[in-house]
PDB file of C-alpha atoms in Angstrom:
ATOM      1  CA  ALA Y  17     124.168 128.129  36.265  1.00  0.00           C
ATOM      2  CA  GLN Y  18     121.573 130.039  38.183  1.00  0.00           C
ATOM      3  CA  LYS Y  19     122.255 132.023  41.298  1.00  0.00           C
ATOM      4  CA  VAL Y  20     120.242 134.172  43.689  1.00  0.00           C
ATOM      5  CA  THR Y  21     121.949 136.605  46.023  1.00  0.00           C
ATOM      6  CA  GLN Y  22     120.312 138.164  49.050  1.00  0.00           C
ATOM      7  CA  ALA Y  23     123.109 140.286  50.431  1.00  0.00           C
ATOM      8  CA  GLN Y  24     121.179 141.451  53.497  1.00  0.00           C
ATOM      9  CA  THR Y  25     121.494 138.689  56.067  1.00  0.00           C
ATOM     10  CA  GLU Y  26     119.531 140.459  58.788  1.00  0.00           C
ATOM     11  CA  ILE Y  27     117.530 143.670  58.935  1.00  0.00           C
ATOM     12  CA  SER Y  28     115.853 145.266  61.940  1.00  0.00           C
ATOM     13  CA  VAL Y  29     113.441 148.156  61.668  1.00  0.00           C
ATOM     14  CA  VAL Y  30     111.051 149.835  64.040  1.00  0.00           C
ATOM     15  CA  GLU Y  31     107.389 149.124  63.511  1.00  0.00           C
ATOM     16  CA  LYS Y  32     105.682 151.316  60.884  1.00  0.00           C
ATOM     17  CA  GLU Y  33     108.915 151.973  59.036  1.00  0.00           C
ATOM     18  CA  ASP Y  34     109.231 150.921  55.404  1.00  0.00           C
ATOM     19  CA  VAL Y  35     111.814 148.279  54.532  1.00  0.00           C
ATOM     20  CA  THR Y  36     113.191 146.935  51.265  1.00  0.00           C
ATOM     21  CA  LEU Y  37     114.653 143.476  50.854  1.00  0.00           C
ATOM     22  CA  ASP Y  38     117.092 143.107  47.982  1.00  0.00           C
ATOM     23  CA  CYS Y  39     117.333 140.201  45.566  1.00  0.00           C
ATOM     24  CA  VAL Y  40     119.808 139.932  42.700  1.00  0.00           C
ATOM     25  CA  TYR Y  41     119.739 136.970  40.365  1.00  0.00           C
ATOM     26  CA  GLU Y  42     121.908 135.444  37.659  1.00  0.00           C
ATOM     27  CA  THR Y  43     120.662 133.324  34.794  1.00  0.00           C
ATOM     28  CA  ARG Y  44     121.444 132.766  31.131  1.00  0.00           C
ATOM     29  CA  ASP Y  45     117.851 131.899  30.319  1.00  0.00           C
ATOM     30  CA  THR Y  46     115.600 134.365  28.554  1.00  0.00           C
ATOM     31  CA  THR Y  47     112.538 132.778  30.140  1.00  0.00           C
ATOM     32  CA  TYR Y  48     112.564 132.391  33.883  1.00  0.00           C
ATOM     33  CA  TYR Y  49     110.441 132.934  36.965  1.00  0.00           C
ATOM     34  CA  LEU Y  50     111.139 134.786  40.186  1.00  0.00           C
ATOM     35  CA  PHE Y  51     109.487 134.116  43.512  1.00  0.00           C
ATOM     36  CA  TRP Y  52     109.364 135.436  47.048  1.00  0.00           C
ATOM     37  CA  TYR Y  53     108.570 133.182  49.992  1.00  0.00           C
ATOM     38  CA  LYS Y  54     108.080 134.055  53.653  1.00  0.00           C
ATOM     39  CA  GLN Y  55     109.183 131.771  56.477  1.00  0.00           C
ATOM     40  CA  PRO Y  56     107.689 132.941  59.785  1.00  0.00           C
ATOM     41  CA  PRO Y  57     109.076 131.737  63.124  1.00  0.00           C
ATOM     42  CA  SER Y  58     106.710 128.753  62.968  1.00  0.00           C
ATOM     43  CA  GLY Y  59     108.840 127.412  60.110  1.00  0.00           C
ATOM     44  CA  GLU Y  60     106.466 126.895  57.218  1.00  0.00           C
ATOM     45  CA  LEU Y  61     107.076 128.441  53.818  1.00  0.00           C
ATOM     46  CA  VAL Y  62     104.455 130.828  52.527  1.00  0.00           C
ATOM     47  CA  PHE Y  63     104.288 131.827  48.882  1.00  0.00           C
ATOM     48  CA  LEU Y  64     104.107 135.576  48.313  1.00  0.00           C
ATOM     49  CA  ILE Y  65     104.542 136.238  44.610  1.00  0.00           C
ATOM     50  CA  ARG Y  66     105.661 134.846  41.251  1.00  0.00           C
ATOM     51  CA  ARG Y  67     106.916 136.930  38.353  1.00  0.00           C
ATOM     52  CA  ASN Y  68     107.866 135.779  34.868  1.00  0.00           C
ATOM     53  CA  SER Y  69     110.734 137.322  32.957  1.00  0.00           C
ATOM     54  CA  PHE Y  70     108.476 138.936  30.385  1.00  0.00           C
ATOM     55  CA  ASP Y  71     106.473 140.917  32.895  1.00  0.00           C
ATOM     56  CA  GLU Y  72     108.418 143.826  34.340  1.00  0.00           C
ATOM     57  CA  GLN Y  73     105.405 145.573  35.758  1.00  0.00           C
ATOM     58  CA  ASN Y  74     105.739 146.340  39.410  1.00  0.00           C
ATOM     59  CA  GLU Y  75     103.173 144.747  41.657  1.00  0.00           C
ATOM     60  CA  ILE Y  76     101.478 145.944  44.799  1.00  0.00           C
ATOM     61  CA  SER Y  77      99.500 143.821  47.195  1.00  0.00           C
ATOM     62  CA  GLY Y  78      98.372 145.719  50.249  1.00  0.00           C
ATOM     63  CA  ARG Y  79     101.492 146.777  52.158  1.00  0.00           C
ATOM     64  CA  TYR Y  80     103.722 144.642  49.942  1.00  0.00           C
ATOM     65  CA  SER Y  81     105.232 145.732  46.654  1.00  0.00           C
ATOM     66  CA  TRP Y  82     107.758 144.257  44.283  1.00  0.00           C
ATOM     67  CA  ASN Y  83     110.126 145.997  41.888  1.00  0.00           C
ATOM     68  CA  PHE Y  84     111.401 143.820  39.029  1.00  0.00           C
ATOM     69  CA  GLN Y  85     114.206 145.312  36.920  1.00  0.00           C
ATOM     70  CA  LYS Y  86     115.769 143.112  34.256  1.00  0.00           C
ATOM     71  CA  SER Y  87     118.407 145.743  33.497  1.00  0.00           C
ATOM     72  CA  THR Y  88     119.915 145.242  36.950  1.00  0.00           C
ATOM     73  CA  SER Y  89     118.774 141.604  37.424  1.00  0.00           C
ATOM     74  CA  SER Y  90     116.964 142.562  40.584  1.00  0.00           C
ATOM     75  CA  PHE Y  91     113.624 141.675  42.132  1.00  0.00           C
ATOM     76  CA  ASN Y  92     113.313 143.728  45.293  1.00  0.00           C
ATOM     77  CA  PHE Y  93     110.561 143.478  47.879  1.00  0.00           C
ATOM     78  CA  THR Y  94     109.271 146.421  49.896  1.00  0.00           C
ATOM     79  CA  ILE Y  95     107.078 146.299  52.969  1.00  0.00           C
ATOM     80  CA  THR Y  96     105.360 149.578  53.723  1.00  0.00           C
ATOM     81  CA  ALA Y  97     104.365 150.499  57.270  1.00  0.00           C
ATOM     82  CA  SER Y  98     105.905 147.329  58.686  1.00  0.00           C
ATOM     83  CA  GLN Y  99     104.176 145.360  61.426  1.00  0.00           C
ATOM     84  CA  VAL Y 100     105.452 142.913  64.002  1.00  0.00           C
ATOM     85  CA  VAL Y 101     103.740 140.089  62.084  1.00  0.00           C
ATOM     86  CA  ASP Y 102     106.096 140.790  59.191  1.00  0.00           C
ATOM     87  CA  SER Y 103     108.987 139.430  61.251  1.00  0.00           C
ATOM     88  CA  ALA Y 104     110.216 136.394  59.333  1.00  0.00           C
ATOM     89  CA  VAL Y 105     112.902 135.115  57.022  1.00  0.00           C
ATOM     90  CA  TYR Y 106     112.216 136.066  53.418  1.00  0.00           C
ATOM     91  CA  PHE Y 107     113.559 134.044  50.529  1.00  0.00           C
ATOM     92  CA  CYS Y 108     113.917 135.051  46.922  1.00  0.00           C
ATOM     93  CA  ALA Y 109     114.002 132.179  44.417  1.00  0.00           C
ATOM     94  CA  LEU Y 110     114.496 131.607  40.704  1.00  0.00           C
ATOM     95  CA  SER Y 111     113.361 128.879  38.329  1.00  0.00           C
ATOM     96  CA  ARG Y 112     113.910 128.263  34.658  1.00  0.00           C
ATOM     97  CA  GLY Y 113     111.197 128.206  32.057  1.00  0.00           C
ATOM     98  CA  PHE Y 114     108.409 125.729  31.682  1.00  0.00           C
ATOM     99  CA  GLY Y 115     109.614 122.155  31.922  1.00  0.00           C
ATOM    100  CA  ASN Y 116     112.332 122.954  34.417  1.00  0.00           C
ATOM    101  CA  GLU Y 117     110.659 124.128  37.567  1.00  0.00           C
ATOM    102  CA  LYS Y 118     113.399 123.513  40.099  1.00  0.00           C
ATOM    103  CA  LEU Y 119     113.815 126.460  42.434  1.00  0.00           C
ATOM    104  CA  THR Y 120     117.161 128.016  43.245  1.00  0.00           C
ATOM    105  CA  PHE Y 121     116.859 129.857  46.547  1.00  0.00           C
ATOM    106  CA  GLY Y 122     118.807 132.732  47.966  1.00  0.00           C
ATOM    107  CA  THR Y 123     120.119 132.420  51.513  1.00  0.00           C
ATOM    108  CA  GLY Y 124     117.315 134.540  52.902  1.00  0.00           C
ATOM    109  CA  THR Y 125     116.980 137.809  54.800  1.00  0.00           C
ATOM    110  CA  ARG Y 126     115.893 137.695  58.415  1.00  0.00           C
ATOM    111  CA  LEU Y 127     113.609 140.660  59.065  1.00  0.00           C
ATOM    112  CA  THR Y 128     112.870 141.722  62.615  1.00  0.00           C
ATOM    113  CA  ILE Y 129     110.248 144.358  63.284  1.00  0.00           C
ATOM    114  CA  ILE Y 130     110.790 146.056  66.616  1.00  0.00           C
ATOM    115  CA  PRO Y 131     107.586 147.127  68.370  1.00  0.00           C
TER     116      PRO Y 131
ATOM    117  CA  ASN U  21      92.114 119.379  51.195  1.00  0.00           C
ATOM    118  CA  ALA U  22      95.197 118.864  53.347  1.00  0.00           C
ATOM    119  CA  GLY U  23      97.766 120.135  50.805  1.00  0.00           C
ATOM    120  CA  VAL U  24     101.231 118.693  51.398  1.00  0.00           C
ATOM    121  CA  THR U  25     101.700 116.578  54.504  1.00  0.00           C
ATOM    122  CA  GLN U  26     104.975 115.297  55.914  1.00  0.00           C
ATOM    123  CA  THR U  27     105.711 112.743  58.585  1.00  0.00           C
ATOM    124  CA  PRO U  28     107.337 112.644  61.029  1.00  0.00           C
ATOM    125  CA  LYS U  29     107.635 116.217  62.310  1.00  0.00           C
ATOM    126  CA  PHE U  30     110.750 115.457  64.344  1.00  0.00           C
ATOM    127  CA  ARG U  31     113.199 112.604  64.427  1.00  0.00           C
ATOM    128  CA  ILE U  32     116.502 111.816  66.068  1.00  0.00           C
ATOM    129  CA  LEU U  33     118.683 109.202  64.400  1.00  0.00           C
ATOM    130  CA  LYS U  34     121.919 107.599  65.386  1.00  0.00           C
ATOM    131  CA  ILE U  35     124.801 107.581  62.934  1.00  0.00           C
ATOM    132  CA  GLY U  36     124.400 104.732  60.485  1.00  0.00           C
ATOM    133  CA  GLN U  37     120.651 104.291  60.967  1.00  0.00           C
ATOM    134  CA  SER U  38     118.214 104.549  58.076  1.00  0.00           C
ATOM    135  CA  MET U  39     114.794 106.112  57.786  1.00  0.00           C
ATOM    136  CA  THR U  40     112.159 107.237  55.324  1.00  0.00           C
ATOM    137  CA  LEU U  41     110.613 110.682  55.345  1.00  0.00           C
ATOM    138  CA  GLN U  42     107.069 110.532  54.053  1.00  0.00           C
ATOM    139  CA  CYS U  43     105.445 113.141  51.821  1.00  0.00           C
ATOM    140  CA  THR U  44     101.915 113.102  50.454  1.00  0.00           C
ATOM    141  CA  GLN U  45      99.980 115.690  48.456  1.00  0.00           C
ATOM    142  CA  ASP U  46      96.290 115.672  47.596  1.00  0.00           C
ATOM    143  CA  MET U  47      96.288 118.367  44.925  1.00  0.00           C
ATOM    144  CA  ASN U  48      97.001 116.040  41.977  1.00  0.00           C
ATOM    145  CA  HIS U  49     100.247 117.877  41.254  1.00  0.00           C
ATOM    146  CA  ASN U  50     102.655 116.249  38.834  1.00  0.00           C
ATOM    147  CA  TYR U  51     105.771 117.901  40.222  1.00  0.00           C
ATOM    148  CA  MET U  52     107.168 117.057  43.636  1.00  0.00           C
ATOM    149  CA  TYR U  53     110.398 118.111  45.324  1.00  0.00           C
ATOM    150  CA  TRP U  54     112.546 117.478  48.356  1.00  0.00           C
ATOM    151  CA  TYR U  55     114.615 120.296  49.818  1.00  0.00           C
ATOM    152  CA  ARG U  56     116.846 120.567  52.837  1.00  0.00           C
ATOM    153  CA  GLN U  57     117.358 123.721  54.840  1.00  0.00           C
ATOM    154  CA  ASP U  58     120.475 124.018  56.941  1.00  0.00           C
ATOM    155  CA  PRO U  59     120.620 126.662  59.713  1.00  0.00           C
ATOM    156  CA  GLY U  60     120.887 130.170  58.321  1.00  0.00           C
ATOM    157  CA  MET U  61     120.768 128.938  54.760  1.00  0.00           C
ATOM    158  CA  GLY U  62     118.310 128.810  51.914  1.00  0.00           C
ATOM    159  CA  LEU U  63     116.738 125.628  50.688  1.00  0.00           C
ATOM    160  CA  LYS U  64     118.710 123.259  48.516  1.00  0.00           C
ATOM    161  CA  LEU U  65     117.087 120.768  46.184  1.00  0.00           C
ATOM    162  CA  ILE U  66     117.804 117.109  46.926  1.00  0.00           C
ATOM    163  CA  TYR U  67     115.592 115.274  44.427  1.00  0.00           C
ATOM    164  CA  TYR U  68     112.577 116.068  42.334  1.00  0.00           C
ATOM    165  CA  SER U  69     109.973 114.239  40.275  1.00  0.00           C
ATOM    166  CA  VAL U  70     107.954 115.343  37.257  1.00  0.00           C
ATOM    167  CA  GLY U  71     105.475 112.493  37.551  1.00  0.00           C
ATOM    168  CA  ALA U  72     104.918 108.975  38.793  1.00  0.00           C
ATOM    169  CA  GLY U  73     107.900 106.780  37.912  1.00  0.00           C
ATOM    170  CA  ILE U  74     110.185 109.709  37.020  1.00  0.00           C
ATOM    171  CA  THR U  75     112.743 111.130  39.412  1.00  0.00           C
ATOM    172  CA  ASP U  76     115.960 113.084  39.054  1.00  0.00           C
ATOM    173  CA  LYS U  77     118.750 114.434  41.193  1.00  0.00           C
ATOM    174  CA  GLY U  78     118.902 117.954  42.443  1.00  0.00           C
ATOM    175  CA  GLU U  79     121.802 119.917  43.839  1.00  0.00           C
ATOM    176  CA  VAL U  80     122.602 117.754  46.893  1.00  0.00           C
ATOM    177  CA  PRO U  81     121.458 114.138  46.267  1.00  0.00           C
ATOM    178  CA  ASN U  82     124.303 112.204  47.936  1.00  0.00           C
ATOM    179  CA  GLY U  83     123.148 110.026  50.805  1.00  0.00           C
ATOM    180  CA  TYR U  84     119.496 110.064  49.741  1.00  0.00           C
ATOM    181  CA  ASN U  85     117.153 108.069  47.535  1.00  0.00           C
ATOM    182  CA  VAL U  86     113.630 108.640  46.315  1.00  0.00           C
ATOM    183  CA  SER U  87     110.851 106.810  44.547  1.00  0.00           C
ATOM    184  CA  ARG U  88     107.571 107.957  43.022  1.00  0.00           C
ATOM    185  CA  SER U  89     105.179 105.083  42.521  1.00  0.00           C
ATOM    186  CA  THR U  90     102.028 107.229  42.734  1.00  0.00           C
ATOM    187  CA  THR U  91     101.137 110.834  41.964  1.00  0.00           C
ATOM    188  CA  GLU U  92     100.404 111.492  45.631  1.00  0.00           C
ATOM    189  CA  ASP U  93     103.462 110.104  47.401  1.00  0.00           C
ATOM    190  CA  PHE U  94     107.139 111.008  47.211  1.00  0.00           C
ATOM    191  CA  PRO U  95     109.130 109.399  50.052  1.00  0.00           C
ATOM    192  CA  LEU U  96     112.745 110.326  50.759  1.00  0.00           C
ATOM    193  CA  ARG U  97     115.031 107.572  52.021  1.00  0.00           C
ATOM    194  CA  LEU U  98     118.141 108.211  54.105  1.00  0.00           C
ATOM    195  CA  GLU U  99     120.572 105.334  54.172  1.00  0.00           C
ATOM    196  CA  LEU U 100     123.401 105.288  56.715  1.00  0.00           C
ATOM    197  CA  ALA U 101     122.562 108.602  58.369  1.00  0.00           C
ATOM    198  CA  ALA U 102     125.456 110.983  58.985  1.00  0.00           C
ATOM    199  CA  PRO U 103     125.688 114.137  61.154  1.00  0.00           C
ATOM    200  CA  SER U 104     125.911 116.197  57.941  1.00  0.00           C
ATOM    201  CA  GLN U 105     122.314 115.202  57.233  1.00  0.00           C
ATOM    202  CA  THR U 106     121.071 117.053  60.286  1.00  0.00           C
ATOM    203  CA  SER U 107     118.688 119.554  58.738  1.00  0.00           C
ATOM    204  CA  VAL U 108     115.079 120.513  58.194  1.00  0.00           C
ATOM    205  CA  TYR U 109     113.569 118.706  55.231  1.00  0.00           C
ATOM    206  CA  PHE U 110     110.779 120.197  53.175  1.00  0.00           C
ATOM    207  CA  CYS U 111     108.652 118.450  50.615  1.00  0.00           C
ATOM    208  CA  ALA U 112     106.856 120.539  47.985  1.00  0.00           C
ATOM    209  CA  SER U 113     104.550 120.021  45.048  1.00  0.00           C
ATOM    210  CA  SER U 114     103.429 122.110  42.104  1.00  0.00           C
ATOM    211  CA  LYS U 115     101.604 122.058  38.793  1.00  0.00           C
ATOM    212  CA  GLY U 116     104.586 123.621  37.090  1.00  0.00           C
ATOM    213  CA  ASN U 117     105.935 127.125  37.111  1.00  0.00           C
ATOM    214  CA  ILE U 118     103.306 128.430  39.414  1.00  0.00           C
ATOM    215  CA  GLU U 119     103.824 128.385  43.144  1.00  0.00           C
ATOM    216  CA  GLN U 120     105.283 125.418  44.919  1.00  0.00           C
ATOM    217  CA  PHE U 121     103.244 124.330  47.913  1.00  0.00           C
ATOM    218  CA  PHE U 122     105.413 123.303  50.826  1.00  0.00           C
ATOM    219  CA  GLY U 123     104.789 120.855  53.606  1.00  0.00           C
ATOM    220  CA  PRO U 124     105.408 121.797  57.250  1.00  0.00           C
ATOM    221  CA  GLY U 125     108.876 120.233  57.306  1.00  0.00           C
ATOM    222  CA  THR U 126     110.640 117.427  59.167  1.00  0.00           C
ATOM    223  CA  ARG U 127     113.363 118.376  61.624  1.00  0.00           C
ATOM    224  CA  LEU U 128     116.001 115.639  61.606  1.00  0.00           C
ATOM    225  CA  THR U 129     118.931 115.356  63.989  1.00  0.00           C
ATOM    226  CA  VAL U 130     121.657 112.759  63.495  1.00  0.00           C
ATOM    227  CA  LEU U 131     123.784 112.075  66.558  1.00  0.00           C
TER     228      LEU U 131
END
């Protein structure tokens, strides 16, 4: 069975601070995909990134970066120089390989950026 | 290109009533999904479909039914609504293991 754990329920940081959101996953598959989604206060779900299990390269997109480590089954998300607009609930999710695309979500981390 | 649309946005049901949540996508995606999100929780998969005429249960299918007669539409049917079905329902579609595109959600309250 697959499982995604986001142990941080809520995080608050002051604007411009860096913040890391943790994601630990469990799967028996050798091929799988990891995702991060953002849910702002308006409620929609916004895709941020997808990573496959064969690509452990870290990724940076502007102020966002992701650290994928298979050795620790983690896929952590860092926001650098946080802004108020980053306030949202962030979900980490896991799916199996091609042909089985169902997402297993973590319970989310609510991030509040204090101006 | 509207993406994934859901109707209605809000609905209040009485216990025992039935309703259908509508979901339509215009991206020609084969895969479609229904999730529910309870307060403070992640999304849980109710049903999914890999193409027209093919559906399968997800993690929490009890109390729901689906059909997929066309590529575009994937309605979710609630029979005999119960307070435990109070939730926000999200429909999503994808081409496979790329991103899933989510609709805006339907907030359902069962009283």
